[in-house]
Every structure is written in structure tokens, then in C-alpha cells.
Coordinates of C-alpha atoms in Angstrom, one line a residue:
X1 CA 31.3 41.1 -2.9
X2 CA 30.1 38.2 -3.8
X3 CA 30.8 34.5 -2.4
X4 CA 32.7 31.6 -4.2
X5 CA 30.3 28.6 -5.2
X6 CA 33.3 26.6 -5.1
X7 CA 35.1 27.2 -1.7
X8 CA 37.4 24.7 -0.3
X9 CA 35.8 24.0 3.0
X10 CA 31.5 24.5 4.0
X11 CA 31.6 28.0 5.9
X12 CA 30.4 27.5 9.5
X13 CA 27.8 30.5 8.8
X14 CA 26.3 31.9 5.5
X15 CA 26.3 35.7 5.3
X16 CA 23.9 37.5 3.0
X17 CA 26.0 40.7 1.5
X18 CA 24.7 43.0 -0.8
X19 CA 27.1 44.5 -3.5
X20 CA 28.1 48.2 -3.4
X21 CA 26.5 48.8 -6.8
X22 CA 23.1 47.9 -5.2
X23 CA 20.5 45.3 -6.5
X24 CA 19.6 43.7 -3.3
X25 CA 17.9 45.8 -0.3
X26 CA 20.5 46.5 2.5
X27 CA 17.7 46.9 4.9
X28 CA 17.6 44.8 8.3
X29 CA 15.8 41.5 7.4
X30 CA 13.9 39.0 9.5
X31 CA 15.7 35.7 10.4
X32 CA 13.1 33.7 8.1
X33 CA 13.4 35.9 5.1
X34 CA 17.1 35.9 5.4
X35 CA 16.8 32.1 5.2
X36 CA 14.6 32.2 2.3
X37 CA 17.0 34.8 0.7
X38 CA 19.9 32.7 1.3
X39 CA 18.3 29.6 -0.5
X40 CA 17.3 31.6 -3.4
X41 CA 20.8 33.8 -4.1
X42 CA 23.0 30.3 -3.9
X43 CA 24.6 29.2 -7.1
X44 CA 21.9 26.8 -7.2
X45 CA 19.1 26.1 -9.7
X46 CA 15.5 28.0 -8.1
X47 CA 13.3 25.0 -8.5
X48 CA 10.3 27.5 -7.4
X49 CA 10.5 28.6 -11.1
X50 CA 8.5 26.0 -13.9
X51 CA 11.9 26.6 -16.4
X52 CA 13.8 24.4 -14.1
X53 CA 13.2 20.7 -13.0
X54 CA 13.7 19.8 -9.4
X55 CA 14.3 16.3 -10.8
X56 CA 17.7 17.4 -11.7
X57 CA 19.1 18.9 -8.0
X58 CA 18.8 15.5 -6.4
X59 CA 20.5 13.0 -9.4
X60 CA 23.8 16.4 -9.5
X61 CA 23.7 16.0 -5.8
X62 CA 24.2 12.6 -6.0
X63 CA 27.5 12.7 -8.6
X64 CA 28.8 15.6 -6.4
X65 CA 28.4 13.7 -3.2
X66 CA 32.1 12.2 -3.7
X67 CA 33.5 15.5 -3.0
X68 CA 31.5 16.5 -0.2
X69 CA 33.0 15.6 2.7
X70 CA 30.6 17.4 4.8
X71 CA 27.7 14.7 3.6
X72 CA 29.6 11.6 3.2
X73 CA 30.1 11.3 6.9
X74 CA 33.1 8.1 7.2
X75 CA 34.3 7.5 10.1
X76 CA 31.8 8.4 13.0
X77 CA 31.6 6.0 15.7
X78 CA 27.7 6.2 15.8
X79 CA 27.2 5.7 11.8
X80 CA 25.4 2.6 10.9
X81 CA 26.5 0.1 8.0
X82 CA 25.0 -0.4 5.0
X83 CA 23.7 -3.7 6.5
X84 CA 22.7 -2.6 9.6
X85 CA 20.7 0.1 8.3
X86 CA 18.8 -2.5 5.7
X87 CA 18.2 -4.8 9.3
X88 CA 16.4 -1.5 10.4
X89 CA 14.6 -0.8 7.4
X90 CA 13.1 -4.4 7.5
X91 CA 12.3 -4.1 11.1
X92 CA 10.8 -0.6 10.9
X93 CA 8.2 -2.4 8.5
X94 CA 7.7 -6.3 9.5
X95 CA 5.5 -5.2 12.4
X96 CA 1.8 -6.2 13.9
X97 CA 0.3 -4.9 10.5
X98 CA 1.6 -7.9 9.1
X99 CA -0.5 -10.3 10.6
X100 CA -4.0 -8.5 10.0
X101 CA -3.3 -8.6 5.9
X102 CA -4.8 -11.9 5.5
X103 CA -8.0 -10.0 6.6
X104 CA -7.3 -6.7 5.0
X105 CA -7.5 -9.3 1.3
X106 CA -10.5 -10.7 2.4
X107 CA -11.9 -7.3 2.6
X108 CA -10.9 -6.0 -1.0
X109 CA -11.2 -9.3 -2.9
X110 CA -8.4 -12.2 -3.8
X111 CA -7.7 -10.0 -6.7
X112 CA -8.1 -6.7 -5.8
X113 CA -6.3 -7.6 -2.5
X114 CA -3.2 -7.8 -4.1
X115 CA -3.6 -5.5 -6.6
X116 CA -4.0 -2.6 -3.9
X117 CA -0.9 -3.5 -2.3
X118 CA 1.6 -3.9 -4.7
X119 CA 0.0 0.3 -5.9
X120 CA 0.3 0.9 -2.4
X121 CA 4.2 -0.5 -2.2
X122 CA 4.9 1.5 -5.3
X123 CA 3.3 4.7 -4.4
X124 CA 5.2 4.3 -0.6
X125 CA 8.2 3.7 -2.2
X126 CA 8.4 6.4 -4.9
X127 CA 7.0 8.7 -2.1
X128 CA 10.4 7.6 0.4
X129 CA 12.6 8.2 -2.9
X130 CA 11.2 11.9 -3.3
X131 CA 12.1 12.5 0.2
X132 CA 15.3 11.0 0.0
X133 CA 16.0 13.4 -2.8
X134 CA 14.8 16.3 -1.8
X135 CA 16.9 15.9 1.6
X136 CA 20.2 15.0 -0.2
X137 CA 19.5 18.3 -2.6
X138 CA 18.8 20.8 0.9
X139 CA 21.8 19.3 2.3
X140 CA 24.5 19.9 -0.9
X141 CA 22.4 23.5 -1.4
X142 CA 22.9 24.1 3.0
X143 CA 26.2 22.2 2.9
X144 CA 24.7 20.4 6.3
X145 CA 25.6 16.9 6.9
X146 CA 22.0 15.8 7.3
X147 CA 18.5 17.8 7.3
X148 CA 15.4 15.8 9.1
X149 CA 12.0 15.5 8.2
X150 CA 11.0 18.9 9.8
X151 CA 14.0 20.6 8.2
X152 CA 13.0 19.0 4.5
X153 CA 9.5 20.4 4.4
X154 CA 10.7 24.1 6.0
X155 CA 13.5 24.2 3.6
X156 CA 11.1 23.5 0.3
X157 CA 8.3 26.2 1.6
X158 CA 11.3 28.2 1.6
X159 CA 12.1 28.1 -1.6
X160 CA 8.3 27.8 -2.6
X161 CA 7.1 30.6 -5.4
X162 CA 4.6 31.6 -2.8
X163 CA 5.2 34.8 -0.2
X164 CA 2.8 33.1 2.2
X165 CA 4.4 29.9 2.3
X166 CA 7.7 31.7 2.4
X167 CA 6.6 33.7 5.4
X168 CA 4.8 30.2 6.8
X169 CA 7.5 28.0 6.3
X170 CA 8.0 27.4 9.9
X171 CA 5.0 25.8 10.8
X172 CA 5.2 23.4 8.0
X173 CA 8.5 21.8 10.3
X174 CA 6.0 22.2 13.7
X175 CA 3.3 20.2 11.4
X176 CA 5.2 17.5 10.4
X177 CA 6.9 17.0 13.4
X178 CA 3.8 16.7 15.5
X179 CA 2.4 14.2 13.3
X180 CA 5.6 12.3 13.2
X181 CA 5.3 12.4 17.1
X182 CA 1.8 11.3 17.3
X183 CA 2.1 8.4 14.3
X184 CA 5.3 7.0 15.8
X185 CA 4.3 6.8 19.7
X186 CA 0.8 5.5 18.5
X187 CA 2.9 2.2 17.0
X188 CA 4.9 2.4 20.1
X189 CA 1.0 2.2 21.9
X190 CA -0.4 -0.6 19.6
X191 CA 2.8 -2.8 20.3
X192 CA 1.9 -2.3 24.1
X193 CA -1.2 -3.6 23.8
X194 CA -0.3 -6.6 21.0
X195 CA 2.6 -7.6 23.7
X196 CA 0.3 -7.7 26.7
X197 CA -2.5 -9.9 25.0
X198 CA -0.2 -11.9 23.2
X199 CA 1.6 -12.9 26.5
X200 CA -1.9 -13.4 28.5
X201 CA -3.2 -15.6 25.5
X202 CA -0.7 -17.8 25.7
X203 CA -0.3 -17.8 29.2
X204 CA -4.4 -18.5 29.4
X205 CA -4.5 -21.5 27.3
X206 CA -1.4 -23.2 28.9
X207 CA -3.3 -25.9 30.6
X208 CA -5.4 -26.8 27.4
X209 CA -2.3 -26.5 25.2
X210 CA -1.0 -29.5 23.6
X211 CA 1.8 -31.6 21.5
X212 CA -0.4 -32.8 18.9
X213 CA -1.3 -29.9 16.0
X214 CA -3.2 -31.9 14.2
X215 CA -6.5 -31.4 16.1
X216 CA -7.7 -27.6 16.5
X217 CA -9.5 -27.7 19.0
X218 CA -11.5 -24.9 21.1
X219 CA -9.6 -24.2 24.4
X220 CA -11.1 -22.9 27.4
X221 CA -9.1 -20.6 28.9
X222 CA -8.0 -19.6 32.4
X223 CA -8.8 -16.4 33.5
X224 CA -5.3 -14.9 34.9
X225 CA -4.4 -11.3 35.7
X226 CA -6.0 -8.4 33.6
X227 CA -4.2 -6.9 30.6
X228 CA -3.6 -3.9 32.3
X229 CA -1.0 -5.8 34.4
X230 CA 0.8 -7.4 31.8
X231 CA 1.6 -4.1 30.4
X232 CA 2.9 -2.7 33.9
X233 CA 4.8 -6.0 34.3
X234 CA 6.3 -5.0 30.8
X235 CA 6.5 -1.3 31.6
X236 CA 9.9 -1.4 33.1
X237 CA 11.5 -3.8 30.4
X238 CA 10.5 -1.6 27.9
X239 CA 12.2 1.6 30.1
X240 CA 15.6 0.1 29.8
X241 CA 15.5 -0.5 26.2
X242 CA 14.6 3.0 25.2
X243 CA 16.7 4.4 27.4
X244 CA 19.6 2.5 24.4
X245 CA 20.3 5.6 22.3
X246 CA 22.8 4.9 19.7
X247 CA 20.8 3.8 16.6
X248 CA 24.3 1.6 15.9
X249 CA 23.7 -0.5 19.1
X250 CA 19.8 -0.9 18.2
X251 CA 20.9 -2.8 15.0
X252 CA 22.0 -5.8 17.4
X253 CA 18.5 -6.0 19.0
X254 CA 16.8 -5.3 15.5
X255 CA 19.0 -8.3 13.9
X256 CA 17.4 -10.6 16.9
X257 CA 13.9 -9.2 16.3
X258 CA 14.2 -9.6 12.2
X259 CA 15.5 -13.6 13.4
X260 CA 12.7 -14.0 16.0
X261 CA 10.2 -12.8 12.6
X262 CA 11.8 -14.6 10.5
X263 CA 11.3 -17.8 11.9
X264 CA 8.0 -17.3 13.2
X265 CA 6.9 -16.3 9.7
X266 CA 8.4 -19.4 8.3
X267 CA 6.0 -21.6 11.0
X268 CA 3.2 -19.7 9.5
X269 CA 3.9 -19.9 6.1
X270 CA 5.0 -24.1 6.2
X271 CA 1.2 -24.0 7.7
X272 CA -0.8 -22.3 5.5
X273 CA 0.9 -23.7 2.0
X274 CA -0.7 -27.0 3.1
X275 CA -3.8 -27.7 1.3
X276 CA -5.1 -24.9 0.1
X277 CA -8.4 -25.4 -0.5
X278 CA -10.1 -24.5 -4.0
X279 CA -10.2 -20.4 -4.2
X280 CA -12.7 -20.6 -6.6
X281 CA -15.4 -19.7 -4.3
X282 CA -13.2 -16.1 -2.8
X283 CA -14.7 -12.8 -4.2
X284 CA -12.1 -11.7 -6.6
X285 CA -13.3 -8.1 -5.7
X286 CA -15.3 -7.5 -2.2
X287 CA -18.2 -5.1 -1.6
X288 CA -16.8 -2.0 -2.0
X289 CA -18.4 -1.3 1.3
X290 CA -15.2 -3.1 3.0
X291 CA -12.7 -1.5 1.4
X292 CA -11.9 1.2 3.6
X293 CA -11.1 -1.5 6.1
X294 CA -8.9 -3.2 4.1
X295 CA -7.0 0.3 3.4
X296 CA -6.7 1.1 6.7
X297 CA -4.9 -1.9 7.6
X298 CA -2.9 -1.7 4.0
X299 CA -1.5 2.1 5.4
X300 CA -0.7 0.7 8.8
X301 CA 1.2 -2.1 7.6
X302 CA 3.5 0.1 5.9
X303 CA 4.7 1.7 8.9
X304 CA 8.1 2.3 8.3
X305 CA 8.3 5.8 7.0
X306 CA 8.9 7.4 9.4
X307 CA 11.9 5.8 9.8
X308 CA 13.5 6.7 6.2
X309 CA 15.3 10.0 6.9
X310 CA 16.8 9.2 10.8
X311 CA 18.0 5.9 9.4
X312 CA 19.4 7.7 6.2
X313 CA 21.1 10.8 8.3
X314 CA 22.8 7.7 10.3
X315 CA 24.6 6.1 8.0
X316 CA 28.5 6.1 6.7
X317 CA 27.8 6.4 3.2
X318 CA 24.3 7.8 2.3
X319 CA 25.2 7.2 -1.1
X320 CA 24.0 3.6 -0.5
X321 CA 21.2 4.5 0.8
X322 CA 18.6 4.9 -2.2
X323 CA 19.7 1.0 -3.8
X324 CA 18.8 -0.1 0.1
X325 CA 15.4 1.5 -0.1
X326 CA 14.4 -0.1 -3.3
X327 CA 15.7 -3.7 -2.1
X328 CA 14.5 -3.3 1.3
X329 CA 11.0 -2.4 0.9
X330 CA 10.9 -4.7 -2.8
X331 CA 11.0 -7.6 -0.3
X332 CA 8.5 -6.4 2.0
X333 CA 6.0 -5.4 -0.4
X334 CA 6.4 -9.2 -1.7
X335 CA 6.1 -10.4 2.4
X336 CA 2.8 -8.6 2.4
X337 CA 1.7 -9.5 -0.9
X338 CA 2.2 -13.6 -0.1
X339 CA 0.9 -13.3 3.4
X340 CA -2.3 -11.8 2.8
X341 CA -2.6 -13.8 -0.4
X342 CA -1.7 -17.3 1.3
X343 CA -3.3 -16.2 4.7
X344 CA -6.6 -15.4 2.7
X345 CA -6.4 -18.8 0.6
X346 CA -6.1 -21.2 3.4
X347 CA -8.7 -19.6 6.1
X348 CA -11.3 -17.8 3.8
X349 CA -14.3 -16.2 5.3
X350 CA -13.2 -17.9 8.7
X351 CA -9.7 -15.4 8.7
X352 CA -9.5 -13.5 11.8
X353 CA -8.2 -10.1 13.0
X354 CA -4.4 -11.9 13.5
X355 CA -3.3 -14.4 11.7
X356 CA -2.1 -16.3 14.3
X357 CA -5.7 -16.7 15.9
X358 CA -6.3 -19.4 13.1
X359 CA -3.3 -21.4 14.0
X360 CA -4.0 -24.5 15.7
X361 CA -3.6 -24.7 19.6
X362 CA -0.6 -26.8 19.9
X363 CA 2.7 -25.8 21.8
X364 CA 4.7 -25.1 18.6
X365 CA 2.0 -22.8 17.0
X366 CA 2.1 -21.1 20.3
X367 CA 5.7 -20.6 20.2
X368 CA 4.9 -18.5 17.2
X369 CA 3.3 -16.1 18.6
X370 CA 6.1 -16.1 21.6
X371 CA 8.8 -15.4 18.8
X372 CA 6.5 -12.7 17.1
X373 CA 6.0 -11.3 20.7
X374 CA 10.0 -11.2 20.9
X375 CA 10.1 -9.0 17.6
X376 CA 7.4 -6.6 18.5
X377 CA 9.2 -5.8 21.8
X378 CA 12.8 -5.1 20.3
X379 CA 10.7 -3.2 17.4
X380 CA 9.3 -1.0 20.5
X381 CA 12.5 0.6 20.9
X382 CA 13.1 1.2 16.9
X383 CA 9.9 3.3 16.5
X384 CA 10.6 5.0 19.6
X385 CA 13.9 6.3 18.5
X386 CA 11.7 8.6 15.7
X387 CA 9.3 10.9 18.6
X388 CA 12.9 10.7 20.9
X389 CA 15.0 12.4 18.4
X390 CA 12.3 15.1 17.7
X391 CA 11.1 15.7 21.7
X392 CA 14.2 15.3 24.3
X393 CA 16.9 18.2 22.0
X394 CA 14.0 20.7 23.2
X395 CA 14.4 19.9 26.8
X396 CA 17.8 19.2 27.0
X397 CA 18.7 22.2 25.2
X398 CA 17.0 24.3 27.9
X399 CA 19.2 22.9 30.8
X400 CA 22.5 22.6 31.9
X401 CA 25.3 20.2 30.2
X402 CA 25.7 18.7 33.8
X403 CA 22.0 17.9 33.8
X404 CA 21.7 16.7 30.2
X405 CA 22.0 13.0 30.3
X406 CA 19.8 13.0 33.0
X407 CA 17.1 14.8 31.4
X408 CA 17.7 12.6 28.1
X409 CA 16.8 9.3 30.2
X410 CA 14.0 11.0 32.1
X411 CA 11.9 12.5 29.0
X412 CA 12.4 8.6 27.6
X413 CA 10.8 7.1 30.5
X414 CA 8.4 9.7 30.8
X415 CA 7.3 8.8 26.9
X416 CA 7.2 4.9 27.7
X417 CA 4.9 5.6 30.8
X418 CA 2.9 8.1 28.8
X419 CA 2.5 5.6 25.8
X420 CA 1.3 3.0 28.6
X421 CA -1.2 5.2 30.5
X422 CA -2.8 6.0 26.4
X423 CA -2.8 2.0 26.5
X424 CA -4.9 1.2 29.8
X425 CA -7.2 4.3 29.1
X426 CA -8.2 2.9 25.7
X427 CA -9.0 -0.9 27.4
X428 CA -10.7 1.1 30.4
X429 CA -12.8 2.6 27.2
X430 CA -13.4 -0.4 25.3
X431 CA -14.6 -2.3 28.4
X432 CA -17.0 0.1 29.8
X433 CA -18.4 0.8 26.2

């Protein structure tokens, strides 16, 4: 007895049978090798074999996905919008990396600067379309409405040529989750600390700030409370906006960050067009000696990965979702790209570790990094949503359906407080080193 490739509805459960007339081993089987079994004896292509291209699965999947009602997903209440999930992809990216790229092309060179970037953009963005792929293929092979990132990588060990991977394919989901968990809350910890300093610079050079923005002056600034207090002044601000967790009613507060951005980034740009001085005497390449330094901030400033596949599982119409990829992170490769480049020309050796350090001390150049403060903070809860999804389904599916809510919005304020206690320990470091 075999099973129809083409049955009307996705079966709730897949059965592996063996015929009467033997072939397969009617033996007991362990749960993972059933699951390996099950991918390989499909009516689908085995892409662990070198005859077969798994460049084909994804592109089928694709055409098929019209009559798949299981993927399409129309109609859910919590589904995001083809706009709203481009707001997110924007957000997810446009973060504190940003403003160090300025120094990260003074560290690799005004040519090789840009250079790097735009391989990096391409090599990001082919990398997000693989994954894409391979998710939409698991999920028409699984008939699942959605697979995650864990789920992607245990899947294709699954299906690998290799027994040991096969056998091993579970720790591959443990892997990647973990360091999804640990890349994620670490952005969530660098936007603590960006928020508090942020808010204390300003606040310090209040009383030497002025109207005219002509004149940059050097400021002397008064001391006020100690970082560590801005972020526990934050702290509970921060609680209630994680504890929002429908990715649908996050697009509202992502659409006021991207505005906040956008028109901080437009202050900065109308200020560093302005007589740019002659570039002639910029490295075209640096001392290879600094390049690591410039990668490092490169990698960080594309830090919207991990957002690809929880943004993609959320939507109506997946469908959409590669031609929003391409366009989405097409214009923030080009943000970087003009940024550093601009950033670079205009400030030279004198660039410092933010952008907005080099800005002149006047109240409207302050306001910029008030705005960029305002995006970073609704950007908090964005990356926050990737470590939530993966932690709080293992606690709450260990306690009563009364008691789940309650667990839900208990883990999320245990993460924010953890991610703040990483925060103050690191300054605690810094300052005693």
C-alpha cells in the first residue's frame, strides 16, 4: 500500500507502511530515522544524490504554491502584509551598525570600503535566498505551513547522504537555535547600551548646547547620573514593549522607527554632502592590518538575518516574499554603501566610532540623535521577537493552558532584565579594566 502523491487534503500525520511484497524493513524504527525515511520515500526528488539538482525543488515549489493551501496561509488575523513585512525587513537592518560604517571605510580604504560591502550585500543576500528556498521546498515536501530556522537545517541533515548527519540531525536544530538566541539578544544588549549613552549625551551637554550649527565647538559636559541608571530608567519601557506579541501589531511601531530613521538619516546626509573636501588624500586601500575591523563592523551592520524566516512564516502570501527580499535589502546595501562612503569623505581620519559624534553641537544635530534613539528603542522589540519565538514554546508547553499567558509575559520580562544585567556587567568591566 502505497500513498497517493496527489491527495486532496495534507494528512494530519504521515505513516511509513511497508508493502506486503517486502522491500522496506518492517522492523520497529527510531523516531529520527522514521523522519529521515519519510523524507527520502516521498514522491520527491532525493537531493542527497549528485544526479539531481536541489536548485530545482525550490523554483517547482514555487509554481505549485498556488495550489497549496496549506502554505499560502490567506486570511489569518496575525499574517503580515506584503508592506508591512518590507517595514520589518528595513527595520531589522537600519540599526546602530549603521552609524559606525563611516569608520568601518576608513578602515578598508575609500575603494576597498565600498567594494567590500556591496560583496558582502551580495553574498548576504544570495545566502537569505538559499534559505528561503530551502524552507519553501521542506515545507511543499512536509506539507507544513511554515518550517523555522531550526527546522530548515534538521530537515536538510535529514535528507543528507551521510548516516552520521542523518543520525545527528537534531543537534544541528539545537546549534542553530542557540546561536540565533545568543546573536539576537546580543543586538537586543548593544541597543541597551546605545539607548542609555545616547540619552546621557544629550542630556550632559544640554547646558552648552546651542541654536547656531555653524560653530563646532568642544562642550564640557555635566556630569549627571551613571549609565547604569539610564538603562534601569529604560528597563521597564522596554518590558511593556516586548511583552507586544503579534508581529502584525509590531509593524505600527517599526513604521514609526523606519520614520524616526528616516529623517534622522536625511539630517545627516543634508550635513555631510556639504563641502566635501578633496578625497585625493584618503587611502584607496588601508593597511590590511585594519581590515578585520572594518569587517567586523561590515557583519554587524547586516543584522537582519535573523529575521528572514519569522518574517517570511508570517506573512499572507509567501509568494511575495523573495521580490521583497531582493528590494528590501537592494536599498540597504545602497544606505550603507552612501553612508560609509559620504561619512568617510566629509570627516576623514577625524571619523569617529558613531557618526553622529562628528556632528556639530547644536540643538538640531542633537535632535538627531533623539530621533535615532527613538528607532533603536522600537527596533529593541523587533529583534527580540527572534530569541522569544525560539525560548517561551519550551516553557509554556511544560505548564498548564490556564498558566500560559502568564508564563509567556514572565519569560519576556525575564529576557529584557537578563539582557540589562549582560549590559551593566560589561560597563562594570570596562570601567574597572
Amino acid at each position: 500500500m502505497t500513498m497517493a502523491a496527489s491527495a486532496p487534503e495534507p494528512t494530519p500525520s504521515l505513516e511509513l507502511t511497508a508493502p506486503a511484497t517486502g522491500g522496506l524493513n518492517t522492523d520497529p524504527v527510531s523516531p529520527a530515522t522514521m523522519s529521515t525515511q519519510r523524507l527520502r520515500n516521498e514522491d520527491y526528488p532525493d537531493y542527497s544524490s549528485t544526479d539531481v539538482s536541489p536548485e530545482e525543488s525550490p523554483s517547482e515549489g514555487l509554481n505549485n504554491f498556488s495550489s497549496s493551501g496549506s502554505y499560502q496561509r490567506f486570511g489569518e488575523s496575525s499574517s503580515t502584509t506584503w508592506f508591512q513585512t518590507l517595514i520589518h525587513l528595513l527595520k531589522g537592518n537600519i540599526g546602530t551598525g549603521l552609524l559606525g560604517l563611516p569608520l568601518a571605510v576608513k578602515n578598508a580604504g575609500i575603494l576597498m570600503g565600498p567594494l567590500s560591502l556591496l560583496v558582502i550585500g551580495i553574498v548576504a543576500v544570495h545566502c537569505m535566498g538559499i534559505l528561503v528556498k530551502c524552507a519553501h521546498h521542506f515545507c511543499r515536501r512536509l506539507n507544513k505551513p511554515f518550517v523555522d530556522y531550526g527546522e530548515t537545517v534538521m530537515y536538510g541533515l535529514e535528507s543528507s547522504p551521510s548516516s552520521w548527519l542523518r543520525n545527528h540531525a537534531h543537534w544541528g536544530r539545537h546549534i542553530v537555535d542557540f546561536f540565533l538566541i545568543v546573536t539576537q539578544l546580543g543586538f537586543c544588549c548593544v541597543y541597551f547600551v546605545f539607548l542609555a549613552d545616547n540619552f546621557k549625551q544629550v542630556i550632559e551637554a544640554a547646558n552648552g548646547t546651542t541654536n547656531n550649527c555653524n560653530n563646532n565647538e568642544t562642550v564640557i559636559l555635566t556630569p549627571t547620573m551613571d549609565s547604569r541608571l539610564y538603562m534601569l530608567t529604560l528597563l521597564p519601557f522596554l518590558v511593556l514593549l516586548v511583552l507586544i506579541r503579534n508581529l502584525r501589531v509590531l509593524s505600527i511601531f517599526s513604521l514609526l522607527a523606519n520614520i524616526s530613521m528616516v529623517v534622522s538619516l536625511v539630517m545627516i546626509y543634508q550635513f555631510i554632502v556639504q563641502r566635501i573636501p578633496n578625497p585625493s588624500r584618503l587611502p584607496l586601500v588601508a593597511s590590511w592590518k585594519t581590515y578585520p575591523l572594518f569587517f567586523g563592523t561590515a557583519i554587524f551592520a547586516f543584522e537582519g538575518i535573523g529575521m528572514v524566516l519569522p518574517l517570511e512564516n508570517k506573512m499572507k502570501d509567501p509568494r511575495k516574499f523573495p521580490v521583497i527580499l531582493y528590494v528590501g535589502m537592494a536599498m540597504i546595501t545602497a544606505l550603507y554603501i552612501s553612508l560609509g562612503c559620504l561619512g568617510y569623505l566629509q570627516f576623514g581620519a577625524d571619523i569617529q566610532g558613531s557618526i553622529t559624534l562628528n556632528l556639530p553641537n547644536c540643538w538640531l544635530y542633537q535632535s538627531v540623535k533623539l530621533l535615532y534613539s527613538v528607532g533603536i528603542f522600537f527596533t529593541y522589540a523587533l529583534q527580540f521577537y527572534v530569541p522569544a519565538e525560539i525560548i517561551i514554546p519550551f516553557f509554556v508547553a511544560r505548564v498548564p493552558e490556564h498558566w500560559r499567558l502568564v508564563v509567556d509575559l514572565f519569560v519576556r520580562t525575564l529576557l529584557v532584565c537578563l539582557t540589562s544585567v549582560v549590559c551593566t556587567g560589561s560597563l562594570v568591566g570596562v570601567q574597572h579594566s
